[in-house]
Short mmCIF file of C-alpha atoms in Angstrom, two decimals:
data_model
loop_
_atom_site.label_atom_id
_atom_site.label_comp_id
_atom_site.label_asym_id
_atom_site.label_seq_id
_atom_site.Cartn_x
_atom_site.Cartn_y
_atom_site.Cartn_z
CA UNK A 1 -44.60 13.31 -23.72
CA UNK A 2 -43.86 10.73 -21.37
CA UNK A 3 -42.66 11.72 -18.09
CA UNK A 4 -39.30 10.75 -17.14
CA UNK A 5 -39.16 8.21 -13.69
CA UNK A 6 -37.16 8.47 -11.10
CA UNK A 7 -35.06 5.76 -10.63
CA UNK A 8 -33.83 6.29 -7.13
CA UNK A 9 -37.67 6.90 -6.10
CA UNK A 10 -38.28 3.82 -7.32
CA UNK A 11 -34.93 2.02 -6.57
CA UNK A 12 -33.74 3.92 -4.15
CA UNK A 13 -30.47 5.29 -3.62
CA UNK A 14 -28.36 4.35 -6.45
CA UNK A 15 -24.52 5.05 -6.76
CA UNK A 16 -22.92 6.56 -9.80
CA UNK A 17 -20.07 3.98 -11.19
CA UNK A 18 -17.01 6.01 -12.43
CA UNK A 19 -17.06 5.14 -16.73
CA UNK A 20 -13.62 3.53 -16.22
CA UNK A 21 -14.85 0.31 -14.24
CA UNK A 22 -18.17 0.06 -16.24
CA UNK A 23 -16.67 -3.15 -18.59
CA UNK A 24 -15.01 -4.62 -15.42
CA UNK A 25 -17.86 -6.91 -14.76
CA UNK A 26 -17.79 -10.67 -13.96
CA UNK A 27 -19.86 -13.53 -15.42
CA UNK A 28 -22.84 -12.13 -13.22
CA UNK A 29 -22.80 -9.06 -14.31
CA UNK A 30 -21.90 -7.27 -10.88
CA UNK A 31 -18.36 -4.98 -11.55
CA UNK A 32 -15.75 -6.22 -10.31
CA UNK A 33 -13.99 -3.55 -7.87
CA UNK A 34 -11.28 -3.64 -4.72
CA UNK A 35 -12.02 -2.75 -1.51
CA UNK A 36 -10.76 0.48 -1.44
CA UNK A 37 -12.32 1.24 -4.90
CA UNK A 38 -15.78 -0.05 -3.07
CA UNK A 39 -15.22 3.08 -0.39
CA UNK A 40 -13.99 5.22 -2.61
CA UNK A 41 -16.55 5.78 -4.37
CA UNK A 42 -19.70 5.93 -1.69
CA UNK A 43 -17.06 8.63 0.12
CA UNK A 44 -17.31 10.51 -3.20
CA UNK A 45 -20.69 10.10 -3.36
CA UNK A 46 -21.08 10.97 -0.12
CA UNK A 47 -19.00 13.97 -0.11
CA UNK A 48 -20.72 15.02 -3.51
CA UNK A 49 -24.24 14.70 -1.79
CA UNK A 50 -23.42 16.54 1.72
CA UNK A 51 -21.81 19.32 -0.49
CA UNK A 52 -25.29 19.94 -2.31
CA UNK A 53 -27.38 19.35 0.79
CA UNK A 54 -25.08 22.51 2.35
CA UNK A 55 -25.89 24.41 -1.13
CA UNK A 56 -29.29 23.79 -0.97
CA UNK A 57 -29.69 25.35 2.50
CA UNK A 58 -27.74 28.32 1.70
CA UNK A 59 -30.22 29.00 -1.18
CA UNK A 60 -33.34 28.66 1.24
CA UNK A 61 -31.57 30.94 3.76
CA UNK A 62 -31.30 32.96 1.12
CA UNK A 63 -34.02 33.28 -0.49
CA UNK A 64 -35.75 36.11 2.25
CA UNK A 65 -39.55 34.24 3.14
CA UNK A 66 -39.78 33.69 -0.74
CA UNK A 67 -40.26 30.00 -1.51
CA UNK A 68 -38.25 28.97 -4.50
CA UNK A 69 -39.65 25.90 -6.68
CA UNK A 70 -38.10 22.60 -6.87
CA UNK A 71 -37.21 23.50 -10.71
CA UNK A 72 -35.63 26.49 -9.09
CA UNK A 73 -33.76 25.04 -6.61
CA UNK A 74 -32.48 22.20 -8.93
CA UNK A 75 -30.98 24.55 -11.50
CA UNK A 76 -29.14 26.95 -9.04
CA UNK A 77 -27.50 23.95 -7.56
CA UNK A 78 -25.86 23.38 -10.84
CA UNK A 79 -25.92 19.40 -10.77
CA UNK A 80 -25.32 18.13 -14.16
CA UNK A 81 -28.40 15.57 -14.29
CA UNK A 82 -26.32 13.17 -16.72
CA UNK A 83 -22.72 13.06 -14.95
CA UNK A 84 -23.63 13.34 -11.50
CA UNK A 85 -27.27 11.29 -12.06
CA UNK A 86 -26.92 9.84 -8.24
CA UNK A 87 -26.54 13.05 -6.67
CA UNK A 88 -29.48 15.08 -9.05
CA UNK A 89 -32.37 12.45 -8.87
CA UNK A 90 -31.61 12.09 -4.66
CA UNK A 91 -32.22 15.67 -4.42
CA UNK A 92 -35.15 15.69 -7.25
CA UNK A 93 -36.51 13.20 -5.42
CA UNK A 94 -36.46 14.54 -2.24
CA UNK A 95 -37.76 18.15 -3.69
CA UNK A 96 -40.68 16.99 -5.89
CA UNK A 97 -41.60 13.55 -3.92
CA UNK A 98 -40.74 15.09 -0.55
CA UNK A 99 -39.21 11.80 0.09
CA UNK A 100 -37.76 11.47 3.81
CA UNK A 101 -37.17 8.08 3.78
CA UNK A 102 -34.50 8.81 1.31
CA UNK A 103 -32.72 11.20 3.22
CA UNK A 104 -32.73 8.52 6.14
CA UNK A 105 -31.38 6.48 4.14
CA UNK A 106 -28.47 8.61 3.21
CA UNK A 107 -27.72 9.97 6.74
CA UNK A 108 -27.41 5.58 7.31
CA UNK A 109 -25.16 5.27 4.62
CA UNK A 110 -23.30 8.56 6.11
CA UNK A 111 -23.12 7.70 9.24
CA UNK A 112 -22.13 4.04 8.60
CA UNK A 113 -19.19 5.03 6.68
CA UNK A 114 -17.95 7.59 8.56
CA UNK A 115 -17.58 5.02 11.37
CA UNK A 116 -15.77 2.97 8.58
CA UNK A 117 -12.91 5.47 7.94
CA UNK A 118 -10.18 3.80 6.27
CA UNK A 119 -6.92 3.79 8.28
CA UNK A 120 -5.98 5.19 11.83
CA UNK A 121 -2.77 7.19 12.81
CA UNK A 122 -1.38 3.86 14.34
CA UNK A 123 -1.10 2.53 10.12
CA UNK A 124 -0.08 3.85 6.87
CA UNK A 125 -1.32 2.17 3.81
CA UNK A 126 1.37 0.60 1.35
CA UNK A 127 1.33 -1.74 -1.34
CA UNK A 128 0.18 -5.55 -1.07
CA UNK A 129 1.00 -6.65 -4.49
CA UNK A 130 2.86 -9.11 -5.11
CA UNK A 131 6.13 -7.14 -7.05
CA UNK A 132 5.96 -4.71 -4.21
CA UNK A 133 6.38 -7.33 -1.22
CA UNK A 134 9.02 -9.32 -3.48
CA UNK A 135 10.84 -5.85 -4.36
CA UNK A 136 10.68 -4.83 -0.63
CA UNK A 137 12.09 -8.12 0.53
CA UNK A 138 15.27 -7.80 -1.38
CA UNK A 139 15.61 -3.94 -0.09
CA UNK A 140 15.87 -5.00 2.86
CA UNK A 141 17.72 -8.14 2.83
CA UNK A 142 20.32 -6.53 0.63
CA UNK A 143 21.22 -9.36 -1.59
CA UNK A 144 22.48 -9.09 -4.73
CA UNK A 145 23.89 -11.38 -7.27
CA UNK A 146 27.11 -10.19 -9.19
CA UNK A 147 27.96 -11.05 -12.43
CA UNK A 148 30.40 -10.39 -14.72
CA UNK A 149 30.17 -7.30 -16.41
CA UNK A 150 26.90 -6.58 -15.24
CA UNK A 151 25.15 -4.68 -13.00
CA UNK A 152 23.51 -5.94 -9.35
CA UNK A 153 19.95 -7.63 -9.63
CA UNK A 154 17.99 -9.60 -7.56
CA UNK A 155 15.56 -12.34 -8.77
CA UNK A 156 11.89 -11.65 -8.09
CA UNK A 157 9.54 -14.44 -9.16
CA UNK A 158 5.55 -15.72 -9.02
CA UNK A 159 4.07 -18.72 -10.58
CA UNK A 160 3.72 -17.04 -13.92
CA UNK A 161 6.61 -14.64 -14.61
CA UNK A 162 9.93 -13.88 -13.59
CA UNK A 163 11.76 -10.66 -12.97
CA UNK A 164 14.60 -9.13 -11.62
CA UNK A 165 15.34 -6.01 -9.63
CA UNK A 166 18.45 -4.74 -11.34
CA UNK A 167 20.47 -1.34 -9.93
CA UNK A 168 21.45 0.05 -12.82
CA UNK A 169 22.28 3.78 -13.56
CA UNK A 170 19.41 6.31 -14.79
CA UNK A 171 20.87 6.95 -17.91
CA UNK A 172 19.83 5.64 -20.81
CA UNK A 173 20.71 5.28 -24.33
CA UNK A 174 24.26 4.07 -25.78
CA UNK A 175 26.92 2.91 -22.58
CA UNK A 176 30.95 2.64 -23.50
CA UNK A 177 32.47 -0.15 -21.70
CA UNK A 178 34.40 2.43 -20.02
CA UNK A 179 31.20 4.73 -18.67
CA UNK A 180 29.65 0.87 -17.96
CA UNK A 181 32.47 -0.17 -15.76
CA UNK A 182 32.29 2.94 -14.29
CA UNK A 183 28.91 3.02 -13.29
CA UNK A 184 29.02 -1.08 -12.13
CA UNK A 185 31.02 0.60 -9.42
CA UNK A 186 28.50 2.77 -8.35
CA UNK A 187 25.68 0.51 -8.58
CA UNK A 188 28.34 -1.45 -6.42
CA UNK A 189 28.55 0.94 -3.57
CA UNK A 190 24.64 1.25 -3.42
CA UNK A 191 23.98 -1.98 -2.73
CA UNK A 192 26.73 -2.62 -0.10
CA UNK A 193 25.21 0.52 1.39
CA UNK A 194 21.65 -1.03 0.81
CA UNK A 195 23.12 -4.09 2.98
CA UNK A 196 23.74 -2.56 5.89
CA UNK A 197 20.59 -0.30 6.69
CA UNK A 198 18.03 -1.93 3.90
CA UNK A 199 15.59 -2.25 6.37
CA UNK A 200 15.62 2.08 6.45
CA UNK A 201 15.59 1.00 2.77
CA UNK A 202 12.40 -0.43 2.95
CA UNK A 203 10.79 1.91 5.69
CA UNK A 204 11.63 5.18 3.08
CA UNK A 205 9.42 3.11 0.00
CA UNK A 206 7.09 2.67 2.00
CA UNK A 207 6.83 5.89 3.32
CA UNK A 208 6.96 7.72 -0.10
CA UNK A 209 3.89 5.17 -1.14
CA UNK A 210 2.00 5.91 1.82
CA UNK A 211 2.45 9.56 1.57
CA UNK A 212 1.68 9.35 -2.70
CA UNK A 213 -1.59 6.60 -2.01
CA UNK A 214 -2.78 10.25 0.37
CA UNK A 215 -2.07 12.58 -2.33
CA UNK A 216 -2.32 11.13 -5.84
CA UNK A 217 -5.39 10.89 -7.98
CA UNK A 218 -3.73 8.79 -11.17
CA UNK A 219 -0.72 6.98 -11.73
CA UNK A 220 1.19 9.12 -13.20
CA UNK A 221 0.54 12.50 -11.02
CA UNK A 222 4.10 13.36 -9.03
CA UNK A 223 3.80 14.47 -5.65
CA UNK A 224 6.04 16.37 -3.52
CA UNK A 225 7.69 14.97 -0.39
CA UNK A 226 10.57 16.44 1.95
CA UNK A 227 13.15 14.48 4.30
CA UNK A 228 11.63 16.07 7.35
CA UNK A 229 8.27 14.46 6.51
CA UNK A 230 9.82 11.38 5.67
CA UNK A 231 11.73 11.39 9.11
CA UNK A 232 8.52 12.56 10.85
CA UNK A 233 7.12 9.06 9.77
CA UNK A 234 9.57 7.79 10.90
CA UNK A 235 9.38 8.77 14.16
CA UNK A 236 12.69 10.19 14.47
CA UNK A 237 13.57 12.97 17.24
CA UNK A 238 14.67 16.58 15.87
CA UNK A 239 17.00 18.34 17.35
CA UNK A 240 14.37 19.56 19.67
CA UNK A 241 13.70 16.02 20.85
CA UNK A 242 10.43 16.49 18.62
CA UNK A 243 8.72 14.08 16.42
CA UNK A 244 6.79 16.08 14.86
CA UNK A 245 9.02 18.86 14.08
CA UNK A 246 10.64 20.92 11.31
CA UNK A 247 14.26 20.82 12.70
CA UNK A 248 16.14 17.79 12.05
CA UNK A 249 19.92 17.91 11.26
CA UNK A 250 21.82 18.14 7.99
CA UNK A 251 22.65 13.86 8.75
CA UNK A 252 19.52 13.12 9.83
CA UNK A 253 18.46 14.44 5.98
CA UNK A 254 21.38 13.14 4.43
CA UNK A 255 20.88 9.67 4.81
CA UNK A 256 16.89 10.20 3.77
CA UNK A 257 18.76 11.84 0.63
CA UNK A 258 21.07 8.36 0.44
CA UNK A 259 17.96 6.47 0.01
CA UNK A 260 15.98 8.33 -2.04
CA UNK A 261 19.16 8.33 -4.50
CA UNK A 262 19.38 4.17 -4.36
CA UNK A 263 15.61 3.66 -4.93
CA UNK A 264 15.82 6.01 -7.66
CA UNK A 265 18.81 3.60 -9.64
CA UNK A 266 16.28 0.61 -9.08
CA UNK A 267 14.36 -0.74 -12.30
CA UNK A 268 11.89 -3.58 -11.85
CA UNK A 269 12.22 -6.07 -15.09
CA UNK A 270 9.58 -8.43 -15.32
CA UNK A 271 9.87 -11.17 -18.00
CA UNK A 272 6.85 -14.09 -19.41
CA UNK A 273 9.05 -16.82 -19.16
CA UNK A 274 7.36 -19.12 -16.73
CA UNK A 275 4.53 -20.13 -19.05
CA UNK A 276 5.63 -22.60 -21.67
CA UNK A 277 2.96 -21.97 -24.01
CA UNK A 278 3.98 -18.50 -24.81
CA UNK A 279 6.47 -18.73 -27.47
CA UNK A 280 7.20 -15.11 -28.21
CA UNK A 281 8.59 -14.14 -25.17
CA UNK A 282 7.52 -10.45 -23.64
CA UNK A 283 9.35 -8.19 -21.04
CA UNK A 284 8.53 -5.15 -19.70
CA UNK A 285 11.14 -2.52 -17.11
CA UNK A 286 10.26 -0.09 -14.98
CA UNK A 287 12.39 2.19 -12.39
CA UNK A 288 11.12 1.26 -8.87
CA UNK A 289 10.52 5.59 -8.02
CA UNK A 290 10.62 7.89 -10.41
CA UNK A 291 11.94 11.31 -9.09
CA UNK A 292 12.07 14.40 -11.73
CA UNK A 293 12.58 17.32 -9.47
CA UNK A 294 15.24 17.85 -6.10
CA UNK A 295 14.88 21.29 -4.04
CA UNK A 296 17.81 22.12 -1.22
CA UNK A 297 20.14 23.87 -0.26
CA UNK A 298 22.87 25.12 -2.57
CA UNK A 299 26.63 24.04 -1.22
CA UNK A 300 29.70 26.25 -2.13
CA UNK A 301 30.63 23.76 -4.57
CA UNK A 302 27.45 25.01 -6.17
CA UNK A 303 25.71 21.55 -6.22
CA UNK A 304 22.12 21.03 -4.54
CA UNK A 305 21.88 18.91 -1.20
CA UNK A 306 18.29 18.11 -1.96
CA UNK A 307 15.88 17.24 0.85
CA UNK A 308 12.60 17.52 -1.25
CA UNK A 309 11.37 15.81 -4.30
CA UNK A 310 8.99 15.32 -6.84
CA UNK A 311 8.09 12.10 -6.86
CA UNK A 312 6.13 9.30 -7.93
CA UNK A 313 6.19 5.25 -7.37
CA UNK A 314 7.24 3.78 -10.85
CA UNK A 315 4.72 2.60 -13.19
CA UNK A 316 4.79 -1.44 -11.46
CA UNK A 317 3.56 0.13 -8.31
CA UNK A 318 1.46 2.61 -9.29
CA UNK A 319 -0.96 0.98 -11.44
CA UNK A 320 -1.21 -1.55 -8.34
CA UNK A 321 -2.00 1.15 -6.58
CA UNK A 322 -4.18 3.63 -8.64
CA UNK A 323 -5.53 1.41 -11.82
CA UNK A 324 -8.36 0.22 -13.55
CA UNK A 325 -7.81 -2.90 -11.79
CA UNK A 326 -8.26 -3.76 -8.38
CA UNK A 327 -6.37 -1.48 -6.04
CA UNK A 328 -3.57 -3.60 -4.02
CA UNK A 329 -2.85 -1.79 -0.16
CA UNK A 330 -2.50 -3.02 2.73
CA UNK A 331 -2.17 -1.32 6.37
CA UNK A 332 1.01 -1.60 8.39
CA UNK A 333 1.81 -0.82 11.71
CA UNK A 334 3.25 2.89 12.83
CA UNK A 335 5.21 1.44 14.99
CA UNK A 336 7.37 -1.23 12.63
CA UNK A 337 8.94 2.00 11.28
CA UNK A 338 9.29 3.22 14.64
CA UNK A 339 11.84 0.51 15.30
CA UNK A 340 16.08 1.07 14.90
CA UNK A 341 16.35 -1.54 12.49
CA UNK A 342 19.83 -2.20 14.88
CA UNK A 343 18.44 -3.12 17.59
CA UNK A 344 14.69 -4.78 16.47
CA UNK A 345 15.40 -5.88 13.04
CA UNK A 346 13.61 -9.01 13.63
CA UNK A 347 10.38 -6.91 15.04
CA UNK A 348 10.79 -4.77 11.78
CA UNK A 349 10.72 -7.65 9.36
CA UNK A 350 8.03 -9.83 11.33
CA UNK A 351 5.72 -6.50 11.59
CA UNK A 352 5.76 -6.19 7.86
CA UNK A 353 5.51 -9.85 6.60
CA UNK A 354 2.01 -10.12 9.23
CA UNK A 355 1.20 -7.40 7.69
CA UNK A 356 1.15 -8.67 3.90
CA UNK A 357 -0.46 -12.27 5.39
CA UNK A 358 -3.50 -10.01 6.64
CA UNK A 359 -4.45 -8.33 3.93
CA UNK A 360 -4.30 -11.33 1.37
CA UNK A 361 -5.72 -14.07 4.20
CA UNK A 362 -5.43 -13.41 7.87
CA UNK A 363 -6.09 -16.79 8.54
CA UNK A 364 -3.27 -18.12 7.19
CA UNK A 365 -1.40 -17.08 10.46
CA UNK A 366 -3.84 -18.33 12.76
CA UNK A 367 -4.02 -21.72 11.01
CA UNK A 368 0.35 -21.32 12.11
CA UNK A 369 3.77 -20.50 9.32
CA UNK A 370 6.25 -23.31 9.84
CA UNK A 371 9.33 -21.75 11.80
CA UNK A 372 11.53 -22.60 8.90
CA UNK A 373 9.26 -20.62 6.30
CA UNK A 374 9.19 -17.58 8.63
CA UNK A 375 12.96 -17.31 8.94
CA UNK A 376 13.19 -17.51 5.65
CA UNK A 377 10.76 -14.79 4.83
CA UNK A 378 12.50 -12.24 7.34
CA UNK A 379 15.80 -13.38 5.72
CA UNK A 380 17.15 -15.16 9.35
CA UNK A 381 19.43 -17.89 9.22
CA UNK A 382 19.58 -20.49 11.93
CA UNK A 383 22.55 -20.42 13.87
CA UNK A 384 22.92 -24.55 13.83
CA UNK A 385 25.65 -24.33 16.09
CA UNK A 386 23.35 -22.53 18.75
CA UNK A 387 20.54 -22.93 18.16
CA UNK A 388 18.55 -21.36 21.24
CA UNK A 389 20.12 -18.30 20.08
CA UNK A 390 17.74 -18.20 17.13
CA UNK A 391 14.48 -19.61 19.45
CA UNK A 392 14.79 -16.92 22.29
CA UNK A 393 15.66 -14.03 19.20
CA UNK A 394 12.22 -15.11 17.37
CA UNK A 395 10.45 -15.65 20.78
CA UNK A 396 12.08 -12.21 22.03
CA UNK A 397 10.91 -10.77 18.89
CA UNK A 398 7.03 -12.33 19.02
CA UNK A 399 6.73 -11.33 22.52
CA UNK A 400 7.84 -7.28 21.58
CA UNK A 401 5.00 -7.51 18.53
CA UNK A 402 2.71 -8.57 21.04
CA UNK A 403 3.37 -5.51 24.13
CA UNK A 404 3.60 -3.06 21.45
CA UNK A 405 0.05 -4.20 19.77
CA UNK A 406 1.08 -5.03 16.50
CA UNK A 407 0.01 -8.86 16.93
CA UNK A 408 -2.56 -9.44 19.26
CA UNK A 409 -1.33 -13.09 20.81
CA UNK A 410 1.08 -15.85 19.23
CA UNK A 411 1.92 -19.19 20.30
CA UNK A 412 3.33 -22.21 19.05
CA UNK A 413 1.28 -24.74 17.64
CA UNK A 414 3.72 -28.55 17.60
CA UNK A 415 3.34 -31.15 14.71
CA UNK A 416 2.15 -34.59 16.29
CA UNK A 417 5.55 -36.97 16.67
CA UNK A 418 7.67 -33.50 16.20
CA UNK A 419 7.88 -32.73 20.38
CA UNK A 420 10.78 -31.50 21.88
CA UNK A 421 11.89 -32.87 25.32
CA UNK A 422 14.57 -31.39 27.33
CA UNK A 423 18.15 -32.06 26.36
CA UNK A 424 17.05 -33.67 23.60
CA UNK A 425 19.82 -33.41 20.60
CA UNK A 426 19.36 -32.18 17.31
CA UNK A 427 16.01 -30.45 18.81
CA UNK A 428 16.39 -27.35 16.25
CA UNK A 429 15.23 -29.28 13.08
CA UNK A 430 12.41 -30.36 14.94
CA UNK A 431 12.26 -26.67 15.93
CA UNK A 432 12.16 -26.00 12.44
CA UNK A 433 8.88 -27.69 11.79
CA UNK A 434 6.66 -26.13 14.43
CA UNK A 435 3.95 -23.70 13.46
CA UNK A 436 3.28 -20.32 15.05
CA UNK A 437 -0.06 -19.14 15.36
CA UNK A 438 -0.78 -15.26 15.34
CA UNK A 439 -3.88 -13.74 15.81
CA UNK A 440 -4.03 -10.01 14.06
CA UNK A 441 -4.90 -6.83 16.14
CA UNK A 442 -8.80 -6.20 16.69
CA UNK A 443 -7.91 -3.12 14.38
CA UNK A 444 -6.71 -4.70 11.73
CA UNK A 445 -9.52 -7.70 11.73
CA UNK A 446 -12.56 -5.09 11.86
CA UNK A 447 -10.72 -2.77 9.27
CA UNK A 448 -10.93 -5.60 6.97
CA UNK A 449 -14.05 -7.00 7.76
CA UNK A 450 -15.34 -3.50 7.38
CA UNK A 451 -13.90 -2.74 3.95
CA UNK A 452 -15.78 -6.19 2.84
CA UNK A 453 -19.38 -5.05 3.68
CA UNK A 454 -18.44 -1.90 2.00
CA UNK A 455 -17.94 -4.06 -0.77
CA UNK A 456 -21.10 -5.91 -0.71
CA UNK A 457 -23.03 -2.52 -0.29
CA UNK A 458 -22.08 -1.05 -3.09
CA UNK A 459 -22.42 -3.89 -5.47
CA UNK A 460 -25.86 -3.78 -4.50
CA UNK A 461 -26.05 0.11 -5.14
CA UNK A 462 -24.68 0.39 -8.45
CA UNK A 463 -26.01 1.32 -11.48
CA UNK A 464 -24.76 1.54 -14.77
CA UNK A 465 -22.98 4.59 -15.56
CA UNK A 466 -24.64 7.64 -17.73
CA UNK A 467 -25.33 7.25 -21.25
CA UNK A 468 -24.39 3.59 -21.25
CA UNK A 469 -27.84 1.83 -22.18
CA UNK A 470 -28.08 -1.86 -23.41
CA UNK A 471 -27.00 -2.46 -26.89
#
């Protein structure tokens, strides 16, 4: 009987891929995975390895001056050879071969990617697709279109589909005009609501994400979150001036509650009408969060004031975020939630839009975004009547980003024959057309930088997963 090889004695080491990225593979046959995927699964590997190293010195502790055999060893450990193959031919190798320059090879890869931990407590990771970003923008802008008889929706859009954010109400099923009309009134209030604090709007998504992206395994596993974490994030005082805290007041939860209710009457509607050769058109709606559960405290009117939920990004989000596909995050800044969007809404909206041009292509902002695009992505309007009320707000605004770290530098980088001189009239359109250049924290460059030679080393690493042989 032939003996069966080793392959990480003579490969070495060799990571397991998961079965449900196997077909993802591109025209050169390497599997096609995210970033996050790429770390993912060495810290599983990792984690799966340094478990069994700890087992395996237990059972030599244990084993009282008798020496246990390699066949011994390897069946107390309880490694399934065929599911976890990476983990049982390391150790076989390193039992039978007593080969060391495999285990300094794994205490590289170890130490290497514990120096490569994803995230810091000055980020939270959130969404960087595309629906997300749109979806968040009209949160916090707050605008709506109305039409008659019909419910509040705002147009999201990319070069292929089109969709619409609509606030409509949860239930579902068969509507009488009266219920409808009803209802429009609600979905009303919500979004005038949503337009004057839809920047805390946008800070309580992307909380919740953050705080699911830690928890959740699969798309559709709920997690539970309370107001007090939610506020924690936040950064907001208790009434013990604490951050961190576990004793905020009963308005300090309601308005979490407020928000939690108006992301919960959001459905995302996406529609294939941008691509002319499709004739049978296709749509598909989603709610934006999906909430089944509310804990709290019961009121003498015998209703709950919830300030906990079950909860779960809807299924747009989530299977950007936990998917087959590649995994869509981003890291933004601590301290953009940090801000009252009252007093540095600018800040709030400028932290988060850097933060979406970093993770796509950081050097889009250090080739410079035209002044005119970046007012319009932060939903300012310039004040053509004054217009160095709108300069010295963005400037203001740049220079904050910059002493509270969340851009390293910016300047201003001026079109040739577009110069300004002083007194000059009508300067503002010219304004318009200048560029500003900003350079990304050191963090934030080496976090990504990092993630991509994660990337590279496992693509070299892989192996086909277990039982799937050529055909």
């Amino acid at each position: 009987m032939e003996e069966k090889k080793n392959p990480v004695t003579e490969h070495g080491l060799l990571l397991e891929i998961p079965e449900e990225f196997a077909n993802r593979k591109n025209d050169n046959g390497e599997i096609l995975l995210s970033d996050e995927e790429s770390y993912n699964i060495v810290v599983d590997y990792l984690e799966r390895v340094a478990k069994a190293l700890i087992s395996l010195s237990a059972l030599l502790e244990a084993s009282s001056g008798q020496k246990p055999t390699p066949e011994e060893l390897l069946e107390k450990l309880n490694i399934d050879p065929i599911k976890q193959a990476d983990t049982y031919w390391l150790l076989e190798a390193m039992l039978f071969n007593k080969d060391t320059q495999l285990l300094t090879e794994f205490i590289s890869l170890f130490n290497s990617f514990s120096e490569k931990k994803i995230g810091t407590a000055e980020f939270i990771s959130t969404s960087s697709g595309l629906v997300y970003r749109t979806f968040n923008k009209a949160l916090y802008s707050g605008k709506f279109a109305q039409h008659e008889n019909d419910y509040p929706d705002k147009e999201i859009l990319n070069n292929d589909w089109l969709g619409f954010a609509i606030m409509r109400p949860s239930k579902q099923g068969y509507i009488t005009e009266e219920e409808k009309e009803a209802y429009r009134v609600q979905m009303w209030s919500k979004v005038l609501e949503l337009y004057r604090m839809g920047d805390l709007a946008a800070d309580v998504f992307d909380i919740v994400i953050h705080k699911w992206i830690q928890k959740a395994r699969y798309p559709d596993e709920m997690i539970y979150i309370s107001a007090d974490e939610i506020l924690q994030s936040r950064g907001i005082k208790d009434m013990h001036g604490k951050t961190d805290g576990f004793s905020y007041r009963e308005d300090q939860r309601q308005e979490v509650r407020k928000f939690i209710d108006v992301l919960s009457h959001y459905w995302i509607t996406i529609k294939e009408v941008k691509k002319p050769h499709i004739k049978n058109i296709r749509g598909i709606e989603a709610p934006a969060l999906v909430v089944t559960a509310a804990a709290g405290q019961v009121t003498i009117n015998e209703t709950i004031e919830a300030d906990a939920w079950r909860i779960r990004p809807g299924d747009f989000f989530a299977k950007e975020l936990l998917t087959n596909g590649p995994r869509q995050t981003l890291l933004l800044s601590q301290k953009a939630l940090n801000y009252d969007p009252d007093k540095y809404q600018q800040e709030k909206r400028l932290a988060r839009y850097f933060a979406g041009i970093w993770r796509i292509d950081e050097e889009t902002t250090r080739k410079g975004i035209r002044i005119e695009l970046l007012l319009s992505e932060i939903d300012e309007s310039m004040n053509m009547k004054r217009p160095g009320r709108t300069k010295d707000r963005i400037e203001k605004a740049l220079d904050r980003l910059e002493k509270d770290g969340i851009i390293r530098s910016w300047d201003y980088k001026i079109p040739k024959g577009y110069e300004i001189t002083d007194g000059e009239r009508g300067w503002a359109r010219k304004w318009l057309e200048w560029k500003i250049i900003v350079n990304e924290p050191e963090a934030i460059t080496e976090h990504y930088k990092q993630l991509r030679e994660i990337k590279k080393t496992v693509q070299k690493k892989l192996k086909k997963p277990a039982g799937k042989g050529k055909k």
